[in-house]
PDB file of C-alpha atoms and ligand atoms in Angstrom:
ATOM      1  CA  MET A   1      49.815 265.091 164.295  1.00 97.00           C
ATOM      2  CA  GLN A   2      46.420 266.763 164.140  1.00 97.00           C
ATOM      3  CA  ILE A   3      46.017 269.894 166.254  1.00 98.00           C
ATOM      4  CA  ASP A   4      42.618 271.467 166.851  1.00 98.00           C
ATOM      5  CA  VAL A   5      42.526 274.900 168.471  1.00 98.00           C
ATOM      6  CA  VAL A   6      39.293 276.179 170.003  1.00 98.00           C
ATOM      7  CA  THR A   7      39.489 279.962 170.234  1.00 98.00           C
ATOM      8  CA  LEU A   8      37.581 283.237 170.061  1.00 97.00           C
ATOM      9  CA  PHE A   9      40.293 284.655 167.789  1.00 97.00           C
ATOM     10  CA  PRO A  10      41.272 282.164 165.083  1.00 98.00           C
ATOM     11  CA  GLU A  11      42.748 285.018 163.017  1.00 97.00           C
ATOM     12  CA  MET A  12      45.527 285.412 165.613  1.00 97.00           C
ATOM     13  CA  PHE A  13      46.983 282.077 164.478  1.00 97.00           C
ATOM     14  CA  GLN A  14      47.001 282.792 160.763  1.00 94.00           C
ATOM     15  CA  SER A  15      50.377 284.469 160.435  1.00 94.00           C
ATOM     16  CA  PRO A  16      52.479 282.372 162.846  1.00 93.00           C
ATOM     17  CA  PHE A  17      51.136 279.126 161.394  1.00 92.00           C
ATOM     18  CA  SER A  18      51.793 280.194 157.804  1.00 94.00           C
ATOM     19  CA  ILE A  19      55.562 280.709 158.095  1.00 94.00           C
ATOM     20  CA  GLY A  20      58.732 278.878 159.066  1.00 91.00           C
ATOM     21  CA  ILE A  21      58.565 275.390 160.500  1.00 90.00           C
ATOM     22  CA  PHE A  22      54.751 275.380 160.593  1.00 93.00           C
ATOM     23  CA  LYS A  23      54.477 276.147 156.903  1.00 94.00           C
ATOM     24  CA  ARG A  24      56.920 273.363 156.071  1.00 93.00           C
ATOM     25  CA  ALA A  25      55.324 270.874 158.445  1.00 95.00           C
ATOM     26  CA  ILE A  26      51.846 271.572 157.047  1.00 96.00           C
ATOM     27  CA  GLU A  27      53.039 271.366 153.437  1.00 95.00           C
ATOM     28  CA  HIS A  28      54.783 268.060 154.154  1.00 95.00           C
ATOM     29  CA  GLU A  29      51.619 266.825 155.890  1.00 96.00           C
ATOM     30  CA  LEU A  30      53.466 266.194 159.141  1.00 96.00           C
ATOM     31  CA  ILE A  31      50.838 268.258 160.963  1.00 97.00           C
ATOM     32  CA  SER A  32      47.389 269.586 160.243  1.00 97.00           C
ATOM     33  CA  ILE A  33      46.084 272.507 162.254  1.00 97.00           C
ATOM     34  CA  ASN A  34      42.367 273.250 162.436  1.00 98.00           C
ATOM     35  CA  LEU A  35      41.068 276.462 163.986  1.00 98.00           C
ATOM     36  CA  HIS A  36      37.578 276.493 165.504  1.00 98.00           C
ATOM     37  CA  ASN A  37      35.837 279.732 166.385  1.00 98.00           C
ATOM     38  CA  ILE A  38      33.952 279.365 169.678  1.00 98.00           C
ATOM     39  CA  ARG A  39      31.464 281.926 168.386  1.00 98.00           C
ATOM     40  CA  ASP A  40      30.384 279.520 165.631  1.00 98.00           C
ATOM     41  CA  TYR A  41      28.986 277.285 168.374  1.00 98.00           C
ATOM     42  CA  ALA A  42      26.973 279.989 170.132  1.00 97.00           C
ATOM     43  CA  HIS A  43      23.206 279.434 170.210  1.00 90.00           C
ATOM     44  CA  ASP A  44      21.614 282.866 169.959  1.00 94.00           C
ATOM     45  CA  LYS A  45      21.506 285.348 167.113  1.00 95.00           C
ATOM     46  CA  HIS A  46      24.010 287.620 168.898  1.00 96.00           C
ATOM     47  CA  ARG A  47      26.396 284.675 169.051  1.00 97.00           C
ATOM     48  CA  THR A  48      26.962 285.187 172.781  1.00 97.00           C
ATOM     49  CA  VAL A  49      29.958 283.328 174.174  1.00 97.00           C
ATOM     50  CA  ASP A  50      30.241 284.886 177.636  1.00 96.00           C
ATOM     51  CA  ASP A  51      28.038 285.893 180.543  1.00 96.00           C
ATOM     52  CA  TYR A  52      28.155 287.479 184.003  1.00 96.00           C
ATOM     53  CA  PRO A  53      29.628 285.389 186.785  1.00 96.00           C
ATOM     54  CA  TYR A  54      27.190 283.787 189.227  1.00 97.00           C
ATOM     55  CA  GLY A  55      27.740 285.357 192.615  1.00 97.00           C
ATOM     56  CA  GLY A  56      28.788 288.656 191.069  1.00 96.00           C
ATOM     57  CA  GLY A  57      32.227 290.107 190.496  1.00 93.00           C
ATOM     58  CA  ALA A  58      34.079 291.910 187.756  1.00 92.00           C
ATOM     59  CA  GLY A  59      34.424 290.643 184.220  1.00 92.00           C
ATOM     60  CA  MET A  60      32.726 288.039 182.115  1.00 96.00           C
ATOM     61  CA  VAL A  61      33.040 284.273 182.067  1.00 97.00           C
ATOM     62  CA  LEU A  62      33.111 282.090 178.954  1.00 97.00           C
ATOM     63  CA  LYS A  63      29.946 280.002 178.746  1.00 97.00           C
ATOM     64  CA  PRO A  64      30.286 276.235 178.756  1.00 98.00           C
ATOM     65  CA  GLU A  65      27.909 275.269 175.904  1.00 98.00           C
ATOM     66  CA  PRO A  66      29.835 276.643 172.879  1.00 98.00           C
ATOM     67  CA  ILE A  67      33.140 275.200 174.154  1.00 98.00           C
ATOM     68  CA  PHE A  68      31.671 271.753 174.879  1.00 98.00           C
ATOM     69  CA  GLU A  69      29.984 271.690 171.501  1.00 98.00           C
ATOM     70  CA  ALA A  70      33.121 272.785 169.635  1.00 98.00           C
ATOM     71  CA  VAL A  71      35.150 269.985 171.246  1.00 98.00           C
ATOM     72  CA  GLU A  72      32.369 267.443 170.728  1.00 98.00           C
ATOM     73  CA  SER A  73      32.216 268.367 167.062  1.00 97.00           C
ATOM     74  CA  ILE A  74      36.001 267.812 166.783  1.00 97.00           C
ATOM     75  CA  LYS A  75      35.644 264.439 168.511  1.00 97.00           C
ATOM     76  CA  SER A  76      32.791 263.381 166.234  1.00 96.00           C
ATOM     77  CA  ASP A  77      35.047 263.907 163.200  1.00 93.00           C
ATOM     78  CA  ILE A  78      37.684 261.460 164.449  1.00 90.00           C
ATOM     79  CA  PRO A  79      37.573 258.280 162.349  1.00 82.00           C
ATOM     80  CA  GLN A  80      36.488 255.236 164.389  1.00 69.00           C
ATOM     81  CA  LYS A  81      39.796 253.417 163.901  1.00 58.00           C
ATOM     82  CA  GLN A  82      41.644 256.134 165.830  1.00 59.00           C
ATOM     83  CA  GLY A  83      39.028 256.213 168.550  1.00 54.00           C
ATOM     84  CA  GLY A  84      40.925 253.921 170.924  1.00 61.00           C
ATOM     85  CA  GLY A  85      43.536 256.246 172.419  1.00 77.00           C
ATOM     86  CA  VAL A  86      42.956 259.123 174.810  1.00 88.00           C
ATOM     87  CA  LEU A  87      42.556 262.496 173.162  1.00 96.00           C
ATOM     88  CA  PRO A  88      44.240 265.212 175.222  1.00 98.00           C
ATOM     89  CA  VAL A  89      41.926 268.213 175.586  1.00 98.00           C
ATOM     90  CA  ILE A  90      44.157 270.923 176.980  1.00 98.00           C
ATOM     91  CA  LEU A  91      42.874 274.109 178.550  1.00 98.00           C
ATOM     92  CA  LEU A  92      45.413 276.966 178.473  1.00 98.00           C
ATOM     93  CA  THR A  93      45.141 278.761 181.790  1.00 97.00           C
ATOM     94  CA  PRO A  94      47.464 280.449 184.294  1.00 96.00           C
ATOM     95  CA  GLN A  95      46.152 277.867 186.791  1.00 96.00           C
ATOM     96  CA  GLY A  96      47.458 274.909 184.767  1.00 97.00           C
ATOM     97  CA  ARG A  97      50.534 272.763 185.324  1.00 98.00           C
ATOM     98  CA  PRO A  98      53.723 274.559 184.294  1.00 98.00           C
ATOM     99  CA  PHE A  99      54.752 274.005 180.676  1.00 98.00           C
ATOM    100  CA  SER A 100      58.298 272.749 180.138  1.00 97.00           C
ATOM    101  CA  GLN A 101      60.424 270.858 177.617  1.00 95.00           C
ATOM    102  CA  GLN A 102      59.391 267.657 179.440  1.00 95.00           C
ATOM    103  CA  VAL A 103      55.714 268.447 178.931  1.00 98.00           C
ATOM    104  CA  ALA A 104      56.393 269.306 175.258  1.00 98.00           C
ATOM    105  CA  MET A 105      58.070 265.893 174.797  1.00 97.00           C
ATOM    106  CA  GLU A 106      55.138 264.201 176.509  1.00 98.00           C
ATOM    107  CA  LEU A 107      52.610 265.928 174.197  1.00 98.00           C
ATOM    108  CA  ALA A 108      54.707 265.181 171.094  1.00 98.00           C
ATOM    109  CA  LYS A 109      53.887 261.474 171.555  1.00 97.00           C
ATOM    110  CA  TYR A 110      50.199 261.982 170.759  1.00 97.00           C
ATOM    111  CA  SER A 111      48.790 261.912 167.233  1.00 96.00           C
ATOM    112  CA  HIS A 112      46.073 264.448 168.046  1.00 97.00           C
ATOM    113  CA  LEU A 113      45.782 267.390 170.478  1.00 98.00           C
ATOM    114  CA  VAL A 114      42.887 269.716 171.231  1.00 98.00           C
ATOM    115  CA  LEU A 115      43.752 273.111 172.745  1.00 98.00           C
ATOM    116  CA  ILE A 116      41.138 275.374 174.329  1.00 98.00           C
ATOM    117  CA  CYS A 117      42.042 279.053 174.680  1.00 98.00           C
ATOM    118  CA  GLY A 118      40.356 280.773 177.603  1.00 92.00           C
ATOM    119  CA  HIS A 119      39.486 284.479 177.662  1.00 86.00           C
ATOM    120  CA  TYR A 120      37.939 287.234 179.749  1.00 75.00           C
ATOM    121  CA  GLU A 121      37.960 286.646 183.504  1.00 82.00           C
ATOM    122  CA  GLY A 122      37.838 282.926 183.021  1.00 91.00           C
ATOM    123  CA  VAL A 123      36.093 279.872 181.719  1.00 97.00           C
ATOM    124  CA  ASP A 124      33.092 278.204 183.323  1.00 98.00           C
ATOM    125  CA  GLU A 125      34.501 275.698 185.813  1.00 97.00           C
ATOM    126  CA  ARG A 126      32.573 272.820 184.188  1.00 98.00           C
ATOM    127  CA  VAL A 127      34.900 273.091 181.178  1.00 98.00           C
ATOM    128  CA  ARG A 128      37.875 272.318 183.435  1.00 97.00           C
ATOM    129  CA  GLU A 129      36.058 269.660 185.338  1.00 98.00           C
ATOM    130  CA  TYR A 130      34.217 267.711 182.655  1.00 98.00           C
ATOM    131  CA  LEU A 131      35.808 268.557 179.301  1.00 98.00           C
ATOM    132  CA  ALA A 132      39.509 269.321 179.704  1.00 98.00           C
ATOM    133  CA  THR A 133      41.819 266.391 180.403  1.00 98.00           C
ATOM    134  CA  ASP A 134      44.792 268.649 181.128  1.00 98.00           C
ATOM    135  CA  GLU A 135      45.457 272.304 182.010  1.00 98.00           C
ATOM    136  CA  ILE A 136      48.683 274.047 181.056  1.00 98.00           C
ATOM    137  CA  SER A 137      50.196 277.385 182.051  1.00 98.00           C
ATOM    138  CA  ILE A 138      53.136 278.781 180.112  1.00 98.00           C
ATOM    139  CA  GLY A 139      54.360 280.852 183.048  1.00 98.00           C
ATOM    140  CA  ASP A 140      53.455 282.775 186.164  1.00 97.00           C
ATOM    141  CA  TYR A 141      51.946 285.793 184.457  1.00 96.00           C
ATOM    142  CA  VAL A 142      48.500 286.505 183.096  1.00 95.00           C
ATOM    143  CA  LEU A 143      47.928 286.922 179.365  1.00 96.00           C
ATOM    144  CA  SER A 144      44.751 288.411 178.001  1.00 94.00           C
ATOM    145  CA  GLY A 145      43.860 285.059 176.490  1.00 96.00           C
ATOM    146  CA  GLY A 146      45.100 281.538 175.915  1.00 98.00           C
ATOM    147  CA  GLU A 147      45.986 282.110 172.232  1.00 98.00           C
ATOM    148  CA  LEU A 148      49.619 283.110 172.711  1.00 98.00           C
ATOM    149  CA  ALA A 149      50.018 280.285 175.210  1.00 98.00           C
ATOM    150  CA  ALA A 150      48.562 277.823 172.685  1.00 98.00           C
ATOM    151  CA  MET A 151      51.049 279.049 170.060  1.00 98.00           C
ATOM    152  CA  VAL A 152      53.919 278.545 172.480  1.00 98.00           C
ATOM    153  CA  VAL A 153      52.799 275.001 173.239  1.00 98.00           C
ATOM    154  CA  VAL A 154      52.194 274.143 169.570  1.00 98.00           C
ATOM    155  CA  ASP A 155      55.593 275.553 168.538  1.00 97.00           C
ATOM    156  CA  ALA A 156      57.493 273.650 171.221  1.00 97.00           C
ATOM    157  CA  VAL A 157      55.668 270.397 170.410  1.00 98.00           C
ATOM    158  CA  VAL A 158      55.723 270.588 166.605  1.00 97.00           C
ATOM    159  CA  ARG A 159      59.477 271.170 166.385  1.00 95.00           C
ATOM    160  CA  LEU A 160      59.974 267.863 168.227  1.00 96.00           C
ATOM    161  CA  LEU A 161      58.028 265.826 165.669  1.00 96.00           C
ATOM    162  CA  PRO A 162      60.188 263.633 163.427  1.00 94.00           C
ATOM    163  CA  GLY A 163      60.976 265.326 160.123  1.00 93.00           C
ATOM    164  CA  VAL A 164      59.824 268.817 161.108  1.00 93.00           C
ATOM    165  CA  LEU A 165      63.265 270.331 161.694  1.00 91.00           C
ATOM    166  CA  GLY A 166      65.856 270.085 158.945  1.00 78.00           C
ATOM    167  CA  SER A 167      67.786 267.290 160.617  1.00 68.00           C
ATOM    168  CA  GLU A 168      66.744 264.881 163.348  1.00 54.00           C
ATOM    169  CA  VAL A 169      69.564 265.999 165.618  1.00 58.00           C
ATOM    170  CA  SER A 170      68.670 269.667 165.648  1.00 71.00           C
ATOM    171  CA  SER A 171      66.314 269.442 168.605  1.00 78.00           C
ATOM    172  CA  ALA A 172      68.421 266.852 170.444  1.00 76.00           C
ATOM    173  CA  ASN A 173      70.961 269.390 171.734  1.00 71.00           C
ATOM    174  CA  ASP A 174      68.460 272.109 172.604  1.00 79.00           C
ATOM    175  CA  SER A 175      68.629 273.905 175.887  1.00 76.00           C
ATOM    176  CA  HIS A 176      66.524 271.986 178.426  1.00 77.00           C
ATOM    177  CA  THR A 177      66.386 268.713 176.472  1.00 74.00           C
ATOM    178  CA  HIS A 178      68.870 267.106 178.882  1.00 82.00           C
ATOM    179  CA  GLY A 179      68.019 269.479 181.681  1.00 89.00           C
ATOM    180  CA  LEU A 180      70.951 271.840 180.947  1.00 93.00           C
ATOM    181  CA  LEU A 181      71.168 275.124 179.072  1.00 95.00           C
ATOM    182  CA  GLU A 182      72.795 274.922 175.656  1.00 93.00           C
ATOM    183  CA  TYR A 183      76.500 275.618 175.091  1.00 96.00           C
ATOM    184  CA  PRO A 184      77.482 278.785 173.141  1.00 97.00           C
ATOM    185  CA  GLN A 185      77.362 278.584 169.332  1.00 97.00           C
ATOM    186  CA  TYR A 186      79.560 280.426 166.823  1.00 98.00           C
ATOM    187  CA  THR A 187      79.685 280.728 163.063  1.00 98.00           C
ATOM    188  CA  ARG A 188      81.964 282.560 160.620  1.00 97.00           C
ATOM    189  CA  PRO A 189      83.825 284.893 160.706  1.00 98.00           C
ATOM    190  CA  ALA A 190      86.382 283.419 163.108  1.00 98.00           C
ATOM    191  CA  VAL A 191      87.241 286.950 164.256  1.00 98.00           C
ATOM    192  CA  TYR A 192      84.546 289.624 164.328  1.00 98.00           C
ATOM    193  CA  ARG A 193      85.447 293.169 165.497  1.00 98.00           C
ATOM    194  CA  GLY A 194      88.412 291.636 167.239  1.00 98.00           C
ATOM    195  CA  TRP A 195      86.304 289.053 169.106  1.00 98.00           C
ATOM    196  CA  SER A 196      87.571 285.543 168.393  1.00 98.00           C
ATOM    197  CA  VAL A 197      85.754 282.259 168.302  1.00 98.00           C
ATOM    198  CA  PRO A 198      87.163 279.943 171.030  1.00 98.00           C
ATOM    199  CA  GLU A 199      90.281 278.214 169.687  1.00 98.00           C
ATOM    200  CA  VAL A 200      89.049 274.714 170.484  1.00 98.00           C
ATOM    201  CA  LEU A 201      86.122 275.020 168.037  1.00 98.00           C
ATOM    202  CA  LEU A 202      88.573 275.619 165.176  1.00 98.00           C
ATOM    203  CA  SER A 203      90.765 272.676 166.194  1.00 97.00           C
ATOM    204  CA  GLY A 204      88.819 269.923 164.418  1.00 97.00           C
ATOM    205  CA  ASN A 205      89.353 267.763 167.507  1.00 98.00           C
ATOM    206  CA  HIS A 206      85.872 266.370 168.028  1.00 97.00           C
ATOM    207  CA  ALA A 207      86.500 264.819 171.427  1.00 97.00           C
ATOM    208  CA  GLN A 208      87.923 268.094 172.735  1.00 97.00           C
ATOM    209  CA  ILE A 209      85.039 270.059 171.245  1.00 97.00           C
ATOM    210  CA  ALA A 210      82.519 267.747 172.873  1.00 94.00           C
ATOM    211  CA  ARG A 211      84.272 268.146 176.244  1.00 94.00           C
ATOM    212  CA  TRP A 212      84.356 271.957 175.877  1.00 97.00           C
ATOM    213  CA  ARG A 213      80.662 272.097 174.997  1.00 96.00           C
ATOM    214  CA  SER A 214      79.687 269.913 177.883  1.00 93.00           C
ATOM    215  CA  GLU A 215      81.697 272.099 180.265  1.00 95.00           C
ATOM    216  CA  GLN A 216      80.173 275.278 178.839  1.00 97.00           C
ATOM    217  CA  ALA A 217      76.644 273.889 179.186  1.00 95.00           C
ATOM    218  CA  ILE A 218      77.334 273.057 182.824  1.00 95.00           C
ATOM    219  CA  ARG A 219      78.988 276.411 183.588  1.00 96.00           C
ATOM    220  CA  ARG A 220      76.129 278.278 181.968  1.00 96.00           C
ATOM    221  CA  THR A 221      73.520 276.317 183.839  1.00 96.00           C
ATOM    222  CA  MET A 222      75.374 276.814 187.146  1.00 96.00           C
ATOM    223  CA  GLU A 223      75.635 280.563 186.562  1.00 96.00           C
ATOM    224  CA  ARG A 224      72.166 281.222 185.236  1.00 97.00           C
ATOM    225  CA  ARG A 225      69.837 278.449 186.392  1.00 96.00           C
ATOM    226  CA  PRO A 226      71.551 276.543 189.213  1.00 95.00           C
ATOM    227  CA  GLU A 227      68.239 274.966 190.261  1.00 94.00           C
ATOM    228  CA  LEU A 228      68.147 273.052 186.952  1.00 94.00           C
ATOM    229  CA  LEU A 229      71.300 271.111 187.864  1.00 92.00           C
ATOM    230  CA  ASP A 230      69.573 269.226 190.654  1.00 89.00           C
ATOM    231  CA  LYS A 231      67.056 267.781 188.220  1.00 88.00           C
ATOM    232  CA  ALA A 232      69.411 267.316 185.223  1.00 89.00           C
ATOM    233  CA  ASN A 233      70.333 263.889 183.856  1.00 87.00           C
ATOM    234  CA  LEU A 234      74.123 264.063 183.990  1.00 89.00           C
ATOM    235  CA  TYR A 235      76.846 261.629 182.917  1.00 88.00           C
ATOM    236  CA  SER A 236      79.375 260.740 185.608  1.00 90.00           C
ATOM    237  CA  GLU A 237      82.047 263.029 184.047  1.00 87.00           C
ATOM    238  CA  GLU A 238      79.531 265.873 184.152  1.00 88.00           C
ATOM    239  CA  VAL A 239      78.755 265.221 187.801  1.00 90.00           C
ATOM    240  CA  GLN A 240      82.513 265.350 188.536  1.00 91.00           C
ATOM    241  CA  LEU A 241      82.788 268.624 186.620  1.00 89.00           C
ATOM    242  CA  VAL A 242      79.921 270.160 188.572  1.00 90.00           C
ATOM    243  CA  ASP A 243      81.658 269.205 191.827  1.00 91.00           C
ATOM    244  CA  ARG A 244      84.926 270.720 190.622  1.00 90.00           C
ATOM    245  CA  LEU A 245      83.289 273.954 189.454  1.00 86.00           C
ATOM    246  CA  LYS A 246      81.408 274.298 192.730  1.00 85.00           C
TER     247      LYS A 246
HETATM  248  N1  ADE B 301      45.978 282.385 179.714  1.00 57.63           N
HETATM  249  C1  ADE B 301      46.258 283.539 180.340  1.00 57.63           C
HETATM  250  N2  ADE B 301      47.465 283.499 180.913  1.00 57.63           N
HETATM  251  C2  ADE B 301      47.991 282.269 180.625  1.00 57.63           C
HETATM  252  C3  ADE B 301      49.209 281.621 180.948  1.00 57.63           C
HETATM  253  N3  ADE B 301      50.157 282.207 181.676  1.00 57.63           N
HETATM  254  N4  ADE B 301      49.391 280.364 180.503  1.00 57.63           N
HETATM  255  C4  ADE B 301      48.426 279.745 179.790  1.00 57.63           C
HETATM  256  N5  ADE B 301      47.255 280.306 179.457  1.00 57.63           N
HETATM  257  C5  ADE B 301      47.040 281.552 179.873  1.00 57.63           C
END
């Protein structure tokens, strides 16, 4: 997957993208991440990227020209043979559709993503209307820019790509993948400061362990995020368990 990030602060991405799963994924050529500085597409000698809002009001608004030209330059570098599919151009904004594991799985199907990080009081509306194909919010709070949101989206998407995590199953049991929170995990020692690992996990009985985990995931979800249960994809035994626990 190719990921192009259009941002005023490319240096913010340097450290997160050079460690952990990103480092591995880049080295193994599973992803390539290109950072584009909006300022490089400014027209004047002061490299102006923002301006006062028409109609007045506090704060500055990101100008459309540098953002359009940055994205157009990315598009012009796409080899013709790949030109057929739609290229998602995603604007990170608190006004976007809520990001979720479902949205991450949807984005993981593309071979190329473009992310635009907004800043200041906002982005000229013509960027939303005529350039972005999608708008994503990572939560109901306002960040000072779209960079951290872009990192969240890229992290959640990249870890779903085949080969990025150590083993293919490691993202399959994640919290939210099936609409439930994850069951509790333990590792050695079996007793730590007097606190024991649940007996069943030491039993070696795989069917029992699977049943325990499924019950724990349901209990946890009921206790912490009951609203998730209504949307979850449950097996019939899980539905019965929910009814019993209720
Ligand atoms: N930019 C500022 N706040 C944001 C948010 N919550 N999600 C996505 N982009 C943002």
